[in-house]
Amino acid sequence: MANTLRPVRRTALLASAAALLGLVGACGSESSTSTAPRPTQAPRTTTPDPGAATGAATTPAATAAPSDTAGSASASARTDGRCRTGELRAEVGRVDPGAGQRNFPIVLTNTSDRTCTVRGYPGAAFVDASGGQLGPDPVRAPSSPGTVTLAPGKSAWAGLSFSSPQISGARTATPAALLVTPPDEHDPIRVAWTAGEVPVGGDESSVKVTALEPGTGP
Protein backbone atom coordinates (compact mmCIF):
# COMPACT_ATOMS: atom_id res chain seq x y z
CA MET A 1 0.00 0.00 0.00
CA ALA A 2 2.83 2.36 0.86
CA ASN A 3 4.54 1.55 -2.37
CA THR A 4 1.38 2.39 -4.30
CA LEU A 5 0.96 5.88 -2.77
CA ARG A 6 4.54 6.96 -3.37
CA PRO A 7 4.32 7.13 -7.21
CA VAL A 8 1.01 9.04 -7.00
CA ARG A 9 2.47 11.62 -4.62
CA ARG A 10 5.50 12.06 -6.87
CA THR A 11 3.29 12.56 -9.86
CA ALA A 12 1.28 15.21 -7.98
CA LEU A 13 4.40 17.06 -6.97
CA LEU A 14 5.69 17.04 -10.50
CA ALA A 15 2.37 18.42 -11.74
CA SER A 16 2.41 21.21 -9.14
CA ALA A 17 5.97 22.10 -10.03
CA ALA A 18 5.11 22.27 -13.75
CA ALA A 19 2.10 24.48 -13.01
CA LEU A 20 4.23 26.79 -10.89
CA LEU A 21 6.84 27.05 -13.61
CA GLY A 22 4.12 27.86 -16.16
CA LEU A 23 2.75 30.61 -13.94
CA VAL A 24 6.19 32.12 -13.46
CA GLY A 25 6.81 31.94 -17.17
CA ALA A 26 3.52 33.67 -17.86
CA CYS A 27 4.33 36.44 -15.40
CA GLY A 28 7.75 36.87 -16.93
CA SER A 29 6.27 37.09 -20.39
CA GLU A 30 3.70 39.72 -19.27
CA SER A 31 6.40 41.75 -17.53
CA SER A 32 8.57 41.57 -20.62
CA THR A 33 5.71 42.70 -22.80
CA SER A 34 4.74 45.63 -20.59
CA THR A 35 8.28 46.99 -20.38
CA ALA A 36 9.11 46.65 -24.07
CA PRO A 37 9.39 50.05 -25.89
CA ARG A 38 6.40 51.03 -27.97
CA PRO A 39 6.92 51.25 -31.70
CA THR A 40 7.52 54.77 -33.02
CA GLN A 41 4.47 56.18 -34.80
CA ALA A 42 4.92 57.24 -38.40
CA PRO A 43 4.88 61.07 -38.80
CA ARG A 44 1.55 62.53 -39.86
CA THR A 45 1.45 63.99 -43.32
CA THR A 46 -0.86 66.91 -44.17
CA THR A 47 -1.85 68.27 -47.54
CA PRO A 48 -0.27 71.74 -47.91
CA ASP A 49 -2.54 74.75 -48.44
CA PRO A 50 -2.04 75.81 -52.09
CA GLY A 51 -2.63 79.41 -51.14
CA ALA A 52 -0.06 79.35 -48.36
CA ALA A 53 2.52 77.53 -50.51
CA THR A 54 2.31 79.97 -53.37
CA GLY A 55 1.48 83.11 -51.47
CA ALA A 56 -1.71 83.49 -53.51
CA ALA A 57 -4.77 85.07 -51.95
CA THR A 58 -7.34 82.57 -50.79
CA THR A 59 -10.24 85.01 -50.65
CA PRO A 60 -12.95 84.63 -53.29
CA ALA A 61 -12.52 86.50 -56.55
CA ALA A 62 -15.60 88.53 -55.70
CA THR A 63 -13.68 90.30 -52.95
CA ALA A 64 -11.15 91.75 -55.40
CA ALA A 65 -11.42 95.48 -56.02
CA PRO A 66 -13.56 96.15 -59.12
CA SER A 67 -12.22 98.19 -61.99
CA ASP A 68 -12.95 101.90 -61.72
CA THR A 69 -15.03 102.28 -64.88
CA ALA A 70 -16.44 105.63 -63.84
CA GLY A 71 -12.97 106.91 -63.02
CA SER A 72 -11.68 105.79 -66.45
CA ALA A 73 -14.55 107.53 -68.19
CA SER A 74 -14.03 110.76 -66.28
CA ALA A 75 -10.28 110.59 -66.97
CA SER A 76 -10.82 110.26 -70.71
CA ALA A 77 -13.15 113.32 -70.62
CA ARG A 78 -10.87 115.60 -68.60
CA THR A 79 -9.53 118.84 -70.01
CA ASP A 80 -6.00 118.34 -71.27
CA GLY A 81 -4.62 121.85 -71.93
CA ARG A 82 -5.21 124.42 -74.62
CA CYS A 83 -6.22 123.59 -78.16
CA ARG A 84 -3.39 123.62 -80.69
CA THR A 85 -3.68 125.01 -84.19
CA GLY A 86 -3.44 121.53 -85.72
CA GLU A 87 -6.43 120.37 -83.64
CA LEU A 88 -8.80 123.08 -84.86
CA ARG A 89 -10.76 123.89 -87.98
CA ALA A 90 -11.55 127.55 -88.72
CA GLU A 91 -14.54 128.85 -90.67
CA VAL A 92 -16.16 132.20 -91.36
CA GLY A 93 -19.94 132.15 -91.00
CA ARG A 94 -22.58 134.09 -92.90
CA VAL A 95 -22.64 137.85 -92.74
CA ASP A 96 -25.08 139.43 -90.31
CA PRO A 97 -25.68 142.98 -91.62
CA GLY A 98 -27.18 145.67 -89.47
CA ALA A 99 -27.06 149.45 -88.91
CA GLY A 100 -24.22 150.00 -91.36
CA GLN A 101 -22.21 147.15 -89.87
CA ARG A 102 -21.07 143.89 -91.35
CA ASN A 103 -20.69 141.13 -88.78
CA PHE A 104 -19.21 137.65 -89.26
CA PRO A 105 -18.68 134.78 -86.81
CA ILE A 106 -15.23 133.24 -86.84
CA VAL A 107 -15.79 129.63 -85.73
CA LEU A 108 -13.12 127.33 -84.30
CA THR A 109 -14.05 123.63 -84.06
CA ASN A 110 -12.13 120.97 -82.15
CA THR A 111 -11.24 118.23 -84.65
CA SER A 112 -9.04 116.22 -82.26
CA ASP A 113 -10.00 113.22 -80.09
CA ARG A 114 -9.30 115.02 -76.82
CA THR A 115 -10.96 117.80 -74.86
CA CYS A 116 -9.05 121.09 -74.92
CA THR A 117 -9.63 124.76 -74.17
CA VAL A 118 -9.49 128.15 -75.84
CA ARG A 119 -9.45 131.47 -74.04
CA GLY A 120 -9.36 135.06 -75.22
CA TYR A 121 -9.17 136.58 -78.67
CA PRO A 122 -8.21 134.84 -81.91
CA GLY A 123 -5.77 136.56 -84.21
CA ALA A 124 -7.14 137.67 -87.57
CA ALA A 125 -5.54 139.17 -90.68
CA PHE A 126 -6.79 139.72 -94.22
CA VAL A 127 -4.30 138.71 -96.92
CA ASP A 128 -4.14 138.88 -100.68
CA ALA A 129 -3.48 135.98 -103.04
CA SER A 130 0.29 136.21 -102.48
CA GLY A 131 -0.10 136.19 -98.70
CA GLY A 132 0.54 139.89 -98.13
CA GLN A 133 -1.49 141.44 -95.32
CA LEU A 134 -4.17 143.93 -96.23
CA GLY A 135 -4.68 146.66 -93.65
CA PRO A 136 -3.81 146.59 -89.95
CA ASP A 137 -4.64 143.87 -87.49
CA PRO A 138 -8.21 143.96 -86.16
CA VAL A 139 -8.78 145.83 -82.90
CA ARG A 140 -9.93 143.83 -79.88
CA ALA A 141 -13.42 144.83 -78.81
CA PRO A 142 -13.90 145.32 -75.05
CA SER A 143 -15.16 142.09 -73.47
CA SER A 144 -14.54 139.69 -70.58
CA PRO A 145 -12.69 136.67 -71.96
CA GLY A 146 -13.43 133.31 -70.38
CA THR A 147 -12.09 129.79 -70.83
CA VAL A 148 -14.13 127.77 -73.33
CA THR A 149 -13.84 123.99 -73.02
CA LEU A 150 -14.15 122.17 -76.33
CA ALA A 151 -14.93 118.48 -76.34
CA PRO A 152 -14.18 116.73 -79.65
CA GLY A 153 -16.46 118.21 -82.34
CA LYS A 154 -17.48 121.26 -80.28
CA SER A 155 -16.98 124.87 -81.35
CA ALA A 156 -16.28 128.37 -80.10
CA TRP A 157 -16.82 131.60 -81.98
CA ALA A 158 -15.63 135.21 -82.03
CA GLY A 159 -17.26 138.14 -83.81
CA LEU A 160 -15.50 139.93 -86.66
CA SER A 161 -17.11 143.25 -87.61
CA PHE A 162 -16.46 146.45 -89.54
CA SER A 163 -18.42 149.38 -90.85
CA SER A 164 -19.80 149.06 -94.36
CA PRO A 165 -17.22 150.68 -96.69
CA GLN A 166 -20.02 152.34 -98.70
CA ILE A 167 -21.05 154.25 -95.58
CA SER A 168 -17.67 154.86 -93.94
CA GLY A 169 -15.88 155.88 -97.13
CA ALA A 170 -12.84 153.86 -96.09
CA ARG A 171 -10.29 152.65 -98.57
CA THR A 172 -11.03 149.03 -99.37
CA ALA A 173 -9.53 145.85 -100.79
CA THR A 174 -10.88 142.39 -101.54
CA PRO A 175 -8.93 139.77 -99.58
CA ALA A 176 -8.20 136.27 -100.85
CA ALA A 177 -8.23 134.82 -97.35
CA LEU A 178 -8.51 135.49 -93.66
CA LEU A 179 -5.74 134.11 -91.48
CA VAL A 180 -7.14 132.97 -88.12
CA THR A 181 -4.71 132.24 -85.28
CA PRO A 182 -6.08 130.42 -82.20
CA PRO A 183 -5.33 132.08 -78.83
CA ASP A 184 -1.77 131.55 -77.56
CA GLU A 185 -0.75 129.88 -80.82
CA HIS A 186 1.63 131.10 -83.53
CA ASP A 187 0.52 129.17 -86.60
CA PRO A 188 -2.58 130.54 -88.37
CA ILE A 189 -5.34 128.71 -90.21
CA ARG A 190 -6.06 130.02 -93.70
CA VAL A 191 -9.75 130.49 -94.49
CA ALA A 192 -10.92 131.52 -97.95
CA TRP A 193 -12.64 134.93 -97.92
CA THR A 194 -15.70 135.17 -100.16
CA ALA A 195 -17.55 138.13 -98.59
CA GLY A 196 -16.19 140.90 -100.80
CA GLU A 197 -14.31 144.07 -99.97
CA VAL A 198 -13.17 145.11 -96.51
CA PRO A 199 -11.81 148.39 -95.13
CA VAL A 200 -8.00 148.54 -95.15
CA GLY A 201 -7.31 152.21 -94.37
CA GLY A 202 -8.20 155.82 -94.91
CA ASP A 203 -10.83 156.00 -92.19
CA GLU A 204 -10.95 155.93 -88.41
CA SER A 205 -13.29 152.97 -88.44
CA SER A 206 -11.48 149.63 -88.25
CA VAL A 207 -12.06 145.92 -88.19
CA LYS A 208 -12.85 144.61 -84.71
CA VAL A 209 -12.80 141.15 -83.17
CA THR A 210 -14.43 139.89 -79.96
CA ALA A 211 -13.32 137.23 -77.47
CA LEU A 212 -14.25 133.61 -78.02
CA GLU A 213 -17.38 132.13 -76.48
CA PRO A 214 -19.11 128.75 -76.79
CA GLY A 215 -21.12 127.89 -79.89
CA THR A 216 -21.06 128.76 -83.56
CA GLY A 217 -22.45 132.27 -83.52
CA PRO A 218 -25.38 134.47 -82.50
JSON list of C-alpha atoms in Angstrom, two decimals, residues 31 43 45 47 69-70 99 104 134 152 172 184 206:
[
{"chain": "A", "resi": 31, "resn": "SER", "atom": "CA", "xyz": [6.40, 41.75, -17.53]},
{"chain": "A", "resi": 43, "resn": "PRO", "atom": "CA", "xyz": [4.88, 61.07, -38.80]},
{"chain": "A", "resi": 45, "resn": "THR", "atom": "CA", "xyz": [1.45, 63.99, -43.32]},
{"chain": "A", "resi": 47, "resn": "THR", "atom": "CA", "xyz": [-1.85, 68.27, -47.54]},
{"chain": "A", "resi": 69, "resn": "THR", "atom": "CA", "xyz": [-15.03, 102.28, -64.88]},
{"chain": "A", "resi": 70, "resn": "ALA", "atom": "CA", "xyz": [-16.44, 105.63, -63.84]},
{"chain": "A", "resi": 99, "resn": "ALA", "atom": "CA", "xyz": [-27.06, 149.45, -88.91]},
{"chain": "A", "resi": 104, "resn": "PHE", "atom": "CA", "xyz": [-19.21, 137.65, -89.26]},
{"chain": "A", "resi": 134, "resn": "LEU", "atom": "CA", "xyz": [-4.17, 143.93, -96.23]},
{"chain": "A", "resi": 152, "resn": "PRO", "atom": "CA", "xyz": [-14.18, 116.73, -79.65]},
{"chain": "A", "resi": 172, "resn": "THR", "atom": "CA", "xyz": [-11.03, 149.03, -99.37]},
{"chain": "A", "resi": 184, "resn": "ASP", "atom": "CA", "xyz": [-1.77, 131.55, -77.56]},
{"chain": "A", "resi": 206, "resn": "SER", "atom": "CA", "xyz": [-11.48, 149.63, -88.25]}
]
